[in-house]
XYZ file of C-alpha atoms in Angstrom:
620
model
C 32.646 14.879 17.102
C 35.188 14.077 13.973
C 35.924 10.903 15.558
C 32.654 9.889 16.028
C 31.715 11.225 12.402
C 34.804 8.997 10.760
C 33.695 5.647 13.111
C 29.730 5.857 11.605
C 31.902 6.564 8.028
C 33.699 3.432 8.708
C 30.704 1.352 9.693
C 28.950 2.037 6.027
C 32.529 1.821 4.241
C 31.845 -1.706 2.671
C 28.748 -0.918 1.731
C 29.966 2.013 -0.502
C 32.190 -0.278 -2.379
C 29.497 -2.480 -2.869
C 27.423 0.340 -4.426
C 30.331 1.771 -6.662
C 30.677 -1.795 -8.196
C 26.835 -2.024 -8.630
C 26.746 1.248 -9.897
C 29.328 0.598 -12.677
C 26.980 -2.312 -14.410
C 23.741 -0.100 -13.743
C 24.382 1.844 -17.226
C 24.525 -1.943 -18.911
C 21.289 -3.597 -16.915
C 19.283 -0.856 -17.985
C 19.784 -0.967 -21.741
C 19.632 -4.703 -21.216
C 15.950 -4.534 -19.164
C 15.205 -1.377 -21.055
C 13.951 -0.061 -17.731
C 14.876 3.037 -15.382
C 14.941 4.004 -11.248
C 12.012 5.864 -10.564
C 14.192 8.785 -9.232
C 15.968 9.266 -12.609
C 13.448 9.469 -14.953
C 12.582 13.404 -13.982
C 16.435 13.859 -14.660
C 16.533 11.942 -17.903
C 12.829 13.424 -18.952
C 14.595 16.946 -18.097
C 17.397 16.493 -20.610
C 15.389 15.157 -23.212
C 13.296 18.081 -23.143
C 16.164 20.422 -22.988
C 18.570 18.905 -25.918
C 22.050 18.768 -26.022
C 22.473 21.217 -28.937
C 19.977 23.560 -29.494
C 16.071 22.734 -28.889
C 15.642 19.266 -28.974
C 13.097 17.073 -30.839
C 10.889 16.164 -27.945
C 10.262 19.329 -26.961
C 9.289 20.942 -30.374
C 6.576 18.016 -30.522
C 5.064 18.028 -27.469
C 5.632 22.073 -26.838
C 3.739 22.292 -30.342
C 1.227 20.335 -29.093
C 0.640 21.579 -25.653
C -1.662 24.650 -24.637
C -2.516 24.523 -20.877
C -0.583 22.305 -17.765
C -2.516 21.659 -15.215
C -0.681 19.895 -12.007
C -2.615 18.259 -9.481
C -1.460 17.035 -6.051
C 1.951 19.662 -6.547
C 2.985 20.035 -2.760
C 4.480 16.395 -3.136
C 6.885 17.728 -6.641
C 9.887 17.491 -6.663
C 12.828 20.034 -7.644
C 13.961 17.641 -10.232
C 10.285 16.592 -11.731
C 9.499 20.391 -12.282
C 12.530 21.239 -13.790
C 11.563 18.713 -16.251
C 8.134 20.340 -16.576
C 9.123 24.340 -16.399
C 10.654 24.195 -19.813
C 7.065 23.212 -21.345
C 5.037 25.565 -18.875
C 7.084 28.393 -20.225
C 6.242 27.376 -23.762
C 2.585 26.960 -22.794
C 2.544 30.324 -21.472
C 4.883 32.378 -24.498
C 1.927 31.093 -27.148
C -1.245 32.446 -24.890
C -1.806 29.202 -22.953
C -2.005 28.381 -19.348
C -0.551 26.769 -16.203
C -2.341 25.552 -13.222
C -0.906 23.764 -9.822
C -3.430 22.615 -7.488
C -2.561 21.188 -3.819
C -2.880 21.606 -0.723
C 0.746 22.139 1.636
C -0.865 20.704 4.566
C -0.787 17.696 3.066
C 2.555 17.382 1.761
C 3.448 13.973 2.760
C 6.443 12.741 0.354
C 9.115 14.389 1.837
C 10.785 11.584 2.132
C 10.991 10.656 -1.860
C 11.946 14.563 -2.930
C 8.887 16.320 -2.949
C 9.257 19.643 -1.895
C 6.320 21.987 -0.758
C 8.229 24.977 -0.574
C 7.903 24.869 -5.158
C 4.064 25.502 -4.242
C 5.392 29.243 -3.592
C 8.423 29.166 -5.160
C 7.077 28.621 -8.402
C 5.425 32.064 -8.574
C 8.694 33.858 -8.409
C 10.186 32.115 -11.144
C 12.236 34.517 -13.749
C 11.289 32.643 -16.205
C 7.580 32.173 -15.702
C 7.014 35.803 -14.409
C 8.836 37.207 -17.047
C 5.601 36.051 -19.415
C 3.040 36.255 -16.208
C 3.695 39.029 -13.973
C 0.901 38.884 -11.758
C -0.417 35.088 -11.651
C -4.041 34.530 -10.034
C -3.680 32.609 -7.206
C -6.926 31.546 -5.404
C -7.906 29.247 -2.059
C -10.658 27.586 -2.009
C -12.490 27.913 1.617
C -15.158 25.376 1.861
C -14.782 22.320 2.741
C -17.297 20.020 0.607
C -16.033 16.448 2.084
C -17.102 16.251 6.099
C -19.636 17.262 8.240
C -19.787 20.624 10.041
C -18.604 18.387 13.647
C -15.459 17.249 11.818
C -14.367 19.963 10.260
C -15.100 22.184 13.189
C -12.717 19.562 15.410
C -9.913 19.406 12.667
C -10.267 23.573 12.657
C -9.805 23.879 16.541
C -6.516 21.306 16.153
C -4.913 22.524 13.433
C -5.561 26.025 13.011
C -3.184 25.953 16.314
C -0.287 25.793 13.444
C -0.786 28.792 11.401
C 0.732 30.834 14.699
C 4.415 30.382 14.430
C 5.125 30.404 18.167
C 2.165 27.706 18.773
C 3.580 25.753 15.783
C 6.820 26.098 17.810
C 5.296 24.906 21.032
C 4.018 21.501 18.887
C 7.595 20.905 17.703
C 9.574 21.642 20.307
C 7.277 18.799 22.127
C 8.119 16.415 19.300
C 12.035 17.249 18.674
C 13.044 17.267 22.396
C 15.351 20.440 24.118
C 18.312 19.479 21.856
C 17.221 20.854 18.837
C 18.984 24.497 18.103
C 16.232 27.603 18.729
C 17.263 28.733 15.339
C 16.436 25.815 13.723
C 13.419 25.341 15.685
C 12.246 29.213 14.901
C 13.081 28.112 11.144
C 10.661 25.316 11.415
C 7.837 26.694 13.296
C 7.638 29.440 10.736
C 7.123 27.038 7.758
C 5.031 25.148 9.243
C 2.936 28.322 9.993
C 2.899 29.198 6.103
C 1.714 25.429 5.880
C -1.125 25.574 8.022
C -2.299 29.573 7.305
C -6.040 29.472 6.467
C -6.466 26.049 7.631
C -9.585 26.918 9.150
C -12.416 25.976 6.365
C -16.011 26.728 6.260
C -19.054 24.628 6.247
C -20.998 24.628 3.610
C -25.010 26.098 3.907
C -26.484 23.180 3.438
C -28.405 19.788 5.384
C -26.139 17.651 4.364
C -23.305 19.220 5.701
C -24.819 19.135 9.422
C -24.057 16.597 12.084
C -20.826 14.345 12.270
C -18.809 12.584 15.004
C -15.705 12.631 16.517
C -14.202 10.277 19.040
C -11.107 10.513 20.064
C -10.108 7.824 22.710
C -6.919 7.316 24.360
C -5.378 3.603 25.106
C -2.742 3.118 26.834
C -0.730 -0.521 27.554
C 2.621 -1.362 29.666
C 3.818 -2.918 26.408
C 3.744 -3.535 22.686
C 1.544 -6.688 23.329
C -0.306 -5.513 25.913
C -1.425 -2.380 23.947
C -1.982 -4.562 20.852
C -4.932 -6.792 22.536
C -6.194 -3.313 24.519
C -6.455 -2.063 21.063
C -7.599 -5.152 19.698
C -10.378 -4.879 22.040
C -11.449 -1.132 21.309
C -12.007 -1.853 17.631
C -14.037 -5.718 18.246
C -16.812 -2.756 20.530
C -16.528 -0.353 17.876
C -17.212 -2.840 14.907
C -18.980 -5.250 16.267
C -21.429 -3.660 18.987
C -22.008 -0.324 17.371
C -20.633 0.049 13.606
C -21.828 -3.326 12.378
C -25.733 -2.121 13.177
C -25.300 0.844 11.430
C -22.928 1.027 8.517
C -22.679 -1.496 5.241
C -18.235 -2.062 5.768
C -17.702 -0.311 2.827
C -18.367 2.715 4.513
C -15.659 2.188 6.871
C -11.984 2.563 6.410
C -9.237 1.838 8.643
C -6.155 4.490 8.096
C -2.595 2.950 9.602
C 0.873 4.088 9.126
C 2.619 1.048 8.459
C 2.316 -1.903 6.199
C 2.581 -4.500 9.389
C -0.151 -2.752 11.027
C -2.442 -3.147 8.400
C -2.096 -6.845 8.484
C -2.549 -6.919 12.174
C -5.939 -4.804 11.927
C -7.199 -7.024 8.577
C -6.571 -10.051 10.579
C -8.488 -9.070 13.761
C -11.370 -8.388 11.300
C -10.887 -11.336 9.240
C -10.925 -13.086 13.039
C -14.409 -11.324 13.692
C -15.857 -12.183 10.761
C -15.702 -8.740 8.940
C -15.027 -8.650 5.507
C -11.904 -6.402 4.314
C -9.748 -5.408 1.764
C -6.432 -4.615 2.117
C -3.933 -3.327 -0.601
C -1.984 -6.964 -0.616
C -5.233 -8.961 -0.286
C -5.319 -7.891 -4.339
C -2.356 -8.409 -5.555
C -2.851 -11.715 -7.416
C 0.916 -13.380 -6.395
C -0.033 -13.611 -3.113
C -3.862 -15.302 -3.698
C -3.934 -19.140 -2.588
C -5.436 -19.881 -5.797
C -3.178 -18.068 -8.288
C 0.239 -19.557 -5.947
C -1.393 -23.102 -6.210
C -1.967 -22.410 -9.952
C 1.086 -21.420 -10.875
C 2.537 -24.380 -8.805
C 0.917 -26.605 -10.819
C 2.131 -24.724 -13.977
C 6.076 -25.280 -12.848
C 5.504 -29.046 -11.822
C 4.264 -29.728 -15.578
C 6.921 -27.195 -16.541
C 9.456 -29.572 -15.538
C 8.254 -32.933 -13.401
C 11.198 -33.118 -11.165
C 10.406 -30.193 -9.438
C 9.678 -31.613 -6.073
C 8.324 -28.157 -4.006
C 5.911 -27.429 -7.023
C 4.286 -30.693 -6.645
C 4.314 -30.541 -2.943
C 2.117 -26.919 -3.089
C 0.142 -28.717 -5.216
C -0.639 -31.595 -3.283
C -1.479 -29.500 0.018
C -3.270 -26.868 -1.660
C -6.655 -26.930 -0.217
C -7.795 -24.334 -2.208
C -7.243 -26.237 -5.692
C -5.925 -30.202 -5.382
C -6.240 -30.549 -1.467
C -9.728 -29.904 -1.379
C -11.187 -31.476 -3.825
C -8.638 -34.696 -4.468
C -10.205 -36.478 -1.510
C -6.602 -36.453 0.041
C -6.461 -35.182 3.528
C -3.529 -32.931 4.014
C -2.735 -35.389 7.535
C -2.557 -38.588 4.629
C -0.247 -36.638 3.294
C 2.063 -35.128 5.631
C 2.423 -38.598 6.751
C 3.181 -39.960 3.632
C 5.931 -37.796 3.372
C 7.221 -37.833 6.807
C 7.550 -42.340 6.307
C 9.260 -41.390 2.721
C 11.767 -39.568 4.711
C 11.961 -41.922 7.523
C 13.302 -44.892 5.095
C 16.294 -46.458 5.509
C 19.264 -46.097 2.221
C 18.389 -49.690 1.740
C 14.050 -49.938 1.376
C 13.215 -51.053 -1.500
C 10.873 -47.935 -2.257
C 13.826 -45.902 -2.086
C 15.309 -43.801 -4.835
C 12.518 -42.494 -6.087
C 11.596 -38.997 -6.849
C 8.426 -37.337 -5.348
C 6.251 -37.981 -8.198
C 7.181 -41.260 -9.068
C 6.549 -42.194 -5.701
C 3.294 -39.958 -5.294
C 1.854 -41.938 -8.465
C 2.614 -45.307 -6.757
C 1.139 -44.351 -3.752
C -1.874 -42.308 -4.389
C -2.824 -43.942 -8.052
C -6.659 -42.790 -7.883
C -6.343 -39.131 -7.020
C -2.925 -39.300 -9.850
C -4.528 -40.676 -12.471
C -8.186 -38.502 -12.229
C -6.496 -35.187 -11.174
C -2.777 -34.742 -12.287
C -2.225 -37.410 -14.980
C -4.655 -35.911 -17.782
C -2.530 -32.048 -17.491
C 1.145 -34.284 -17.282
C -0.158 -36.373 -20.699
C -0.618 -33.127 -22.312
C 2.370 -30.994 -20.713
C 3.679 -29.222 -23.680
C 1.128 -29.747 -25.892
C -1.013 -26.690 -24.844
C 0.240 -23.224 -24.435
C -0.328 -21.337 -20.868
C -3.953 -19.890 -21.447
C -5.599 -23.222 -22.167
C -3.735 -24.894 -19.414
C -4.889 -22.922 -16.907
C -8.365 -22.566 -18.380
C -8.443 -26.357 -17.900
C -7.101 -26.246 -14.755
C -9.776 -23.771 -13.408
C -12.758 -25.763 -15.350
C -11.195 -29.101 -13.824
C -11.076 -27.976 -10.305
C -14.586 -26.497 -10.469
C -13.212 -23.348 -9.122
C -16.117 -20.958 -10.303
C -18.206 -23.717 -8.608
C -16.102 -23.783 -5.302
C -14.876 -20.171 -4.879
C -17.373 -17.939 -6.289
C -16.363 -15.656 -4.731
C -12.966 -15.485 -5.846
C -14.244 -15.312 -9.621
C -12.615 -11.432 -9.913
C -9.527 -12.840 -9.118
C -9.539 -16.107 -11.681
C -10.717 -13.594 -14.457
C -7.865 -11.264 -13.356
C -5.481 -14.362 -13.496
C -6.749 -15.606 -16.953
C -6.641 -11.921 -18.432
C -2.520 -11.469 -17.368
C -2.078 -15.174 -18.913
C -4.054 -14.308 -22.089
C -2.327 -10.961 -22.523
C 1.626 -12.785 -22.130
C 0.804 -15.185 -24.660
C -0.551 -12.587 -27.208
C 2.961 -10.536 -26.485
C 4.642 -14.246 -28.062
C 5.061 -15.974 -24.294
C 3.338 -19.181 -25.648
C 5.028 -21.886 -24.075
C 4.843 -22.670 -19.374
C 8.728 -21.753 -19.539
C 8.492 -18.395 -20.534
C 4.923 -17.308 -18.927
C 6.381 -18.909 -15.595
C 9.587 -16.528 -16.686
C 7.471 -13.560 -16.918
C 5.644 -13.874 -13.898
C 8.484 -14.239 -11.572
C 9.648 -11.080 -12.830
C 6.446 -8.877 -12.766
C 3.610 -11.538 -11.519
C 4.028 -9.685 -8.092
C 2.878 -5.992 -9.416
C -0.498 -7.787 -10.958
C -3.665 -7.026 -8.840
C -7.615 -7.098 -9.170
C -9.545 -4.214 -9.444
C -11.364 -2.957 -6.736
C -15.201 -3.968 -6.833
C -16.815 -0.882 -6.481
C -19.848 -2.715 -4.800
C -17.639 -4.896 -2.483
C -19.377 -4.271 1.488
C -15.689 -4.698 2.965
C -13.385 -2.370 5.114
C -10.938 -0.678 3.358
C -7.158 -1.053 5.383
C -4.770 1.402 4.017
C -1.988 3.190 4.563
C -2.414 7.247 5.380
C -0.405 8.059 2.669
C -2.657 5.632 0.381
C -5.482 7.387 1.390
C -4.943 10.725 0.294
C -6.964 12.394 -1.817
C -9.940 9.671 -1.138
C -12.749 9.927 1.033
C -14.575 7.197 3.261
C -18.215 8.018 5.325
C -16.326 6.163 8.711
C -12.327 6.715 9.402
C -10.647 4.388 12.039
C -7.228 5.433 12.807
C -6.178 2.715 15.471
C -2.227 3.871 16.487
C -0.996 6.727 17.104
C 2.283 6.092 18.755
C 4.820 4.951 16.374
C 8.101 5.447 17.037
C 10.817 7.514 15.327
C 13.094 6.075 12.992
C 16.481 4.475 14.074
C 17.699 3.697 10.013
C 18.843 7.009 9.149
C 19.483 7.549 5.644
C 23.028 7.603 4.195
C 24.637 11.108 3.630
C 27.144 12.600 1.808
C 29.169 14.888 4.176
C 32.248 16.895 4.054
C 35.229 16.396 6.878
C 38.546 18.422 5.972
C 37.620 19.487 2.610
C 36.697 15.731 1.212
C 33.411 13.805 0.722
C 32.302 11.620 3.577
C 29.528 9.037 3.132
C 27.923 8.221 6.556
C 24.307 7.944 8.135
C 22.650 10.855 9.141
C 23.315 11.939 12.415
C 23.958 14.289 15.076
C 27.397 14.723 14.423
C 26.615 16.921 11.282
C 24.674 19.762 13.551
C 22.550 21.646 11.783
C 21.991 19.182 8.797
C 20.968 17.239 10.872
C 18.256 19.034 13.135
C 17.060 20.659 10.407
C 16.107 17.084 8.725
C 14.655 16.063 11.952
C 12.358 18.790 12.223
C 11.544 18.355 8.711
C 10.186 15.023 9.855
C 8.127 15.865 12.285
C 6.644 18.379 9.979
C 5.510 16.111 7.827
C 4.211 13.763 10.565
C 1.875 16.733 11.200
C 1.020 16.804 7.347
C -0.058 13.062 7.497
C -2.098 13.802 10.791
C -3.652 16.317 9.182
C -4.086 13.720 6.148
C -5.830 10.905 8.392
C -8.102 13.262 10.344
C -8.972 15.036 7.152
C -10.908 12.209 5.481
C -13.570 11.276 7.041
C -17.435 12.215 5.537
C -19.484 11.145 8.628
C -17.359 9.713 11.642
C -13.691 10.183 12.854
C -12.611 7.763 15.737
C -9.226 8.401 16.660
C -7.597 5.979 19.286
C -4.677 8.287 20.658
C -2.261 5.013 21.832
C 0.979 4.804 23.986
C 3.131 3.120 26.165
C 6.011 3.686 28.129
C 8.277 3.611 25.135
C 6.147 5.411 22.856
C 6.179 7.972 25.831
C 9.767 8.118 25.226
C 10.406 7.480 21.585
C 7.574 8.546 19.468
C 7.580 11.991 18.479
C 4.146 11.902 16.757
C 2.217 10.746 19.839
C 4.017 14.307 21.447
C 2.613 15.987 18.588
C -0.855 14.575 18.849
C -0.592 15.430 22.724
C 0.763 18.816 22.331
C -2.391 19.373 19.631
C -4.810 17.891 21.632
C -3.888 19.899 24.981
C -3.689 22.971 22.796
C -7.311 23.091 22.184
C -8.114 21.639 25.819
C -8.697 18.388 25.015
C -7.797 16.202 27.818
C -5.837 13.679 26.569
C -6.720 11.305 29.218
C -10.322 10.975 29.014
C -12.831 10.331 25.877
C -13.344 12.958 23.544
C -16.740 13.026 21.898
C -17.858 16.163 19.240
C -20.969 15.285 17.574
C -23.323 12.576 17.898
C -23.900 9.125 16.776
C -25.838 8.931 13.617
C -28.785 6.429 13.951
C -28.868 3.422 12.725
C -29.961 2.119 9.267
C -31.575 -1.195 9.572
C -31.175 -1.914 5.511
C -27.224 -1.879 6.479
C -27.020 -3.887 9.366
C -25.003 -7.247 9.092
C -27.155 -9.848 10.887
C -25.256 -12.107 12.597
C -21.868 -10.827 12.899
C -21.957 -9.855 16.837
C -19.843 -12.489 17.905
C -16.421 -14.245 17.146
C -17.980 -17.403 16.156
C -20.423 -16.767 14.000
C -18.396 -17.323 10.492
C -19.742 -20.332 8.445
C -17.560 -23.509 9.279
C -15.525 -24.460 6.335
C -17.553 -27.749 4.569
C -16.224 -30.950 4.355
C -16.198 -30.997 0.175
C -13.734 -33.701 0.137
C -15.687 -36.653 0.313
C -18.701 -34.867 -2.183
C -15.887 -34.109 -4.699
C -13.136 -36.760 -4.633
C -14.990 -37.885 -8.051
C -13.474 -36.222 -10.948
C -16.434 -33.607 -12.435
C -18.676 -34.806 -15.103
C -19.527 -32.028 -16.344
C -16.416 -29.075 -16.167
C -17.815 -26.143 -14.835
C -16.866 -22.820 -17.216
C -15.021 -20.210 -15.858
C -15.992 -16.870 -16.818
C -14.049 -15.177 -19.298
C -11.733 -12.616 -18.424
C -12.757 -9.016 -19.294
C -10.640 -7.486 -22.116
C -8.956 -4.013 -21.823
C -8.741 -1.919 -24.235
C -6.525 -1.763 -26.803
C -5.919 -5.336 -26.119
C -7.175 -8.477 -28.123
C -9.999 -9.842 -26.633
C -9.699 -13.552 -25.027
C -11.390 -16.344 -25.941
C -15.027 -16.934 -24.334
C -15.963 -20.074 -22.440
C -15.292 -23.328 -23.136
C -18.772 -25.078 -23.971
């Protein structure tokens, strides 16, 4: 075992020094940035709060200020963010005030990032709090108000299972495997217990808490891509011969547990027609539109720049599709540019100058008039122009939320003094990706989320297509101790007890985000309980779901149906959306367009926000 422990040691031993050298300049890049990592600004929050000598300034302002705390979502705090917060809690409380945490430890789900359920009870046997408070109130709420009497009677029968230690031991001992220690098995069954006591809720008395569905259907595939298009096919029945007649999509959210399987899901829809909305389809940086913009900002930045010009020139969704240009004209272009010999007389150019000789038409009525004036305007106007030039209200209305979006980040650099394409280019590489558009609250799409995105919300219809991912295999890096010194190596089994007892903490929580993903459906729950041989082997969730299921004799092997179907609601159905094929062809605007616009169309102004100048209105 210490040999084995020293080789992993070994393996991560570069890596250290790489970190201790990084970790020497990180005092210097973050005066320089002026910015902090997110796990040390509890610590440096707690020791402003506290003061070196005596009570510091902070804390007389805000502790003078301050009557009642109230803490939502505290299962997921951690140690380090409450210490921070006790100090003004206990002040709160000394002058009369009060302190409130509100959470539920079922659904503690951020583990992984330091948040520790156990404060939930901890908290109430604090010295320093119970000193002013001796006998807090403490009070659980037991309806549930969100879903309908069938899924919270389902999600009862499953999880209540947990609030008996020695059934909550059952469940993990089918997840962990027979290597895990009985003590620290017995350890984990019993908080898992104090998580799940009184998970059973009530329905409330009332119509509109009757009815619900639940469907929980298992698919099973002989491998990954095998189970992918069995899955693939489950959710084209579900959507397209049975949801699509009776929900509007916004009603419908599909719940994953990784960021790659919510691309895979939005593209199947995207495939069937379906409109969705994913967390990246708003960030802005990743848009065709904005990345063809932005393109075309660098290019008249600075000319040379050969790959701005080229995203540019095959950008359908700006240039390309409107320049008359087809993107085969061009590709072959480029392709006999690189084919010339040293000695061709058309050699030695650059990509412009030889883009201007070649295409002169589209050059001179789409790209010349913006090179003329390179310089000349600042960032907001260019891209104003741009939009106006390019008819893009005209050609992708329904992409107008994200051109305001665009035009209200550009407008709001160049009031903070970024007034020239250098520096607003500057500024967007460095914080362009964290821009996105609001959410339309109207907007008939399905959500795609992650679980742990969707807590705390509610959606009428859950989908939650996988449930067989596997374990980790990139354990996080340790600090251990072998003969008395510090020993920095991954996680593993090699350090006994630590170890198990930080597996079973994971598979705790994997029952938390179950419990999460089952939990937030209004009106329909379909579950699709997925596996294959592999999975079988290496994911301990699907043993968990299993062990669950079987618990409350569900066969695992056969539909499960609770409830019934609500009926349909002809107002909602999507006409036309039954088939593959039945997407509008994209039109041929090339030909229409490849005249430059008489008339600019006027983009919409973006909305303001507040506390923020206003920006200009339309351009008449």
């Amino acid at each position: 075992v210490r040999g084995r422990l020293i080789q992993r040691a070994l393996q991560v031993a570069p890596l250290a020094g790489l970190a201790r050298a990084m970790a020497a300049h990180l005092p210097d890049f973050q005066r320089r940035e002026g910015k902090l990592p997110q796990p040390l600004i509890p610590l440096h929050a707690r020791d402003v709060l506290n003061g070196e000598f005596g009570v510091s300034e902070a804390f007389c302002r805000m502790g003078t200020r301050l009557a009642h705390i109230l803490i939502d979502e505290f299962q997921d705090t951690s140690r380090d963010q409450w210490a921070a917060i006790e100090p003004l809690a206990v002040e709160c409380l000394s002058r009369g005030g009060g302190l409130t945490w509100v959470g539920d430890v079922k659904q503690a789900i951020y583990g992984w990032r330091g948040g520790d359920s156990a404060l939930f009870d901890d908290i109430l046997a604090s010295p320093a709090l119970t000193a002013i408070v001796p006998d807090p109130q403490r009070e659980t709420l037991p309806r549930n108000w969100r879903s309908r009497a069938a899924i919270v009677r389902h999600n009862n029968t499953v999880f209540a299972q947990l609030d008996d230690p020695l059934r909550a031991r059952g469940v993990l001992s089918a997840m962990l495997g027979d290597k895990t220690p009985d003590h620290v098995l017995d350890e984990a069954a019993a908080s898992v217990a104090r998580a799940f006591a009184g998970a059973a809720q009530e329905v409330p008395d009332r119509d509109s808490a009757q009815g619900g569905l639940v469907r929980i259907v298992p698919v099973h595939g002989e491998d990954n891509g095998d189970l992918r298009d069995k899955v693939r096919q489950q959710l084209r029945a579900l959507f397209m011969d049975d949801l699509a007649a009776r929900r509007p999509w916004r009603d419908v959210a599909v719940l994953v547990r990784k960021n790659d399987e919510s691309a895979q899901v939005a593209s199947w829809l995207m495939d069937w027609g379906v409109p969705v909305v994913t967390e990246n389809s708003l960030r802005l940086a990743d848009h065709p539109l904005v990345t063809q913009t932005v393109a075309l900002l660098a290019f008249l930045d600075y000319p040379p720049n050969a790959l701005a010009l080229w995203e540019v020139l095959t950008g359908v969704e700006l240039f390309g599709g409107i320049s008359g240009l087809s993107d085969h004209a061009l590709r072959d272009w480029l392709a006999d540019r690189c084919a010339r010999p040293a000695d061709d007389p058309r050699g030695g150019k650059g990509l412009l100058a030889d883009f201007r000789a070649t295409f002169p038409v589209a050059w001179e009525t789409w790209l010349a008039p913006f090179y003329a004036r390179a310089g000349l305007m600042g960032p907001y106007d260019t891209v104003r122009e741009i939009f106006e030039r390019f008819r893009v209200a005209q050609r992708h209305p329904e992409d107008i939320g994200y051109v305001r979006r665009f035009l209200e980040v550009v407008h709001n650099a160049e009031s903070r003094g970024l007034t020239s394409l250098a520096t607003f280019l500057e500024f967007w590489v460095e914080s362009g990706g964290e821009e996105k558009v609001p959410m339309p609250e109207a907007m008939d799409a399905v959500r795609v989320m992650t679980m742990h995105k969707s807590k705390g919300l509610e959606f009428p219809v859950v989908v939650i297509p996988f449930h067989h991912q596997p374990d980790r295999t990139d354990p996080p890096l340790v600090v251990a101790e072998l003969d008395g010194q510090p020993l920095l190596a991954p996680l593993c089994p090699e350090m006994g007890d630590r170890y198990h007892h930080a597996q079973a903490a994971a598979a705790a929580e994997k029952l938390h985000l179950l419990y999460v993903g089952w939990t937030r459906p209004v009106d329909e729950l379909h579950a699709y309980v997925t596996s294959t041989p592999f999975a079988e082997r290496s994911s301990s969730l699907l043993a968990g779901v299993r062990a669950l299921l079987t618990g409350c004799a569900i066969d695992t092997g056969q539909e499960y149906v609770a409830g019934v179907v609500p009926p349909a609601r002809a107002t909602d159905a999507h006409a036309g959306s039954d088939t593959e094929d039945t997407r509008e062809a994209p039109r041929d605007e090339a030909a229409a367009q490849a005249a430059p616009p008489d008339a600019p169309q006027a983009v919409p102004a973006p909305l303001p926000s507040p506390a923020r100048a206003p920006a200009p209105g339309p351009l008449p």
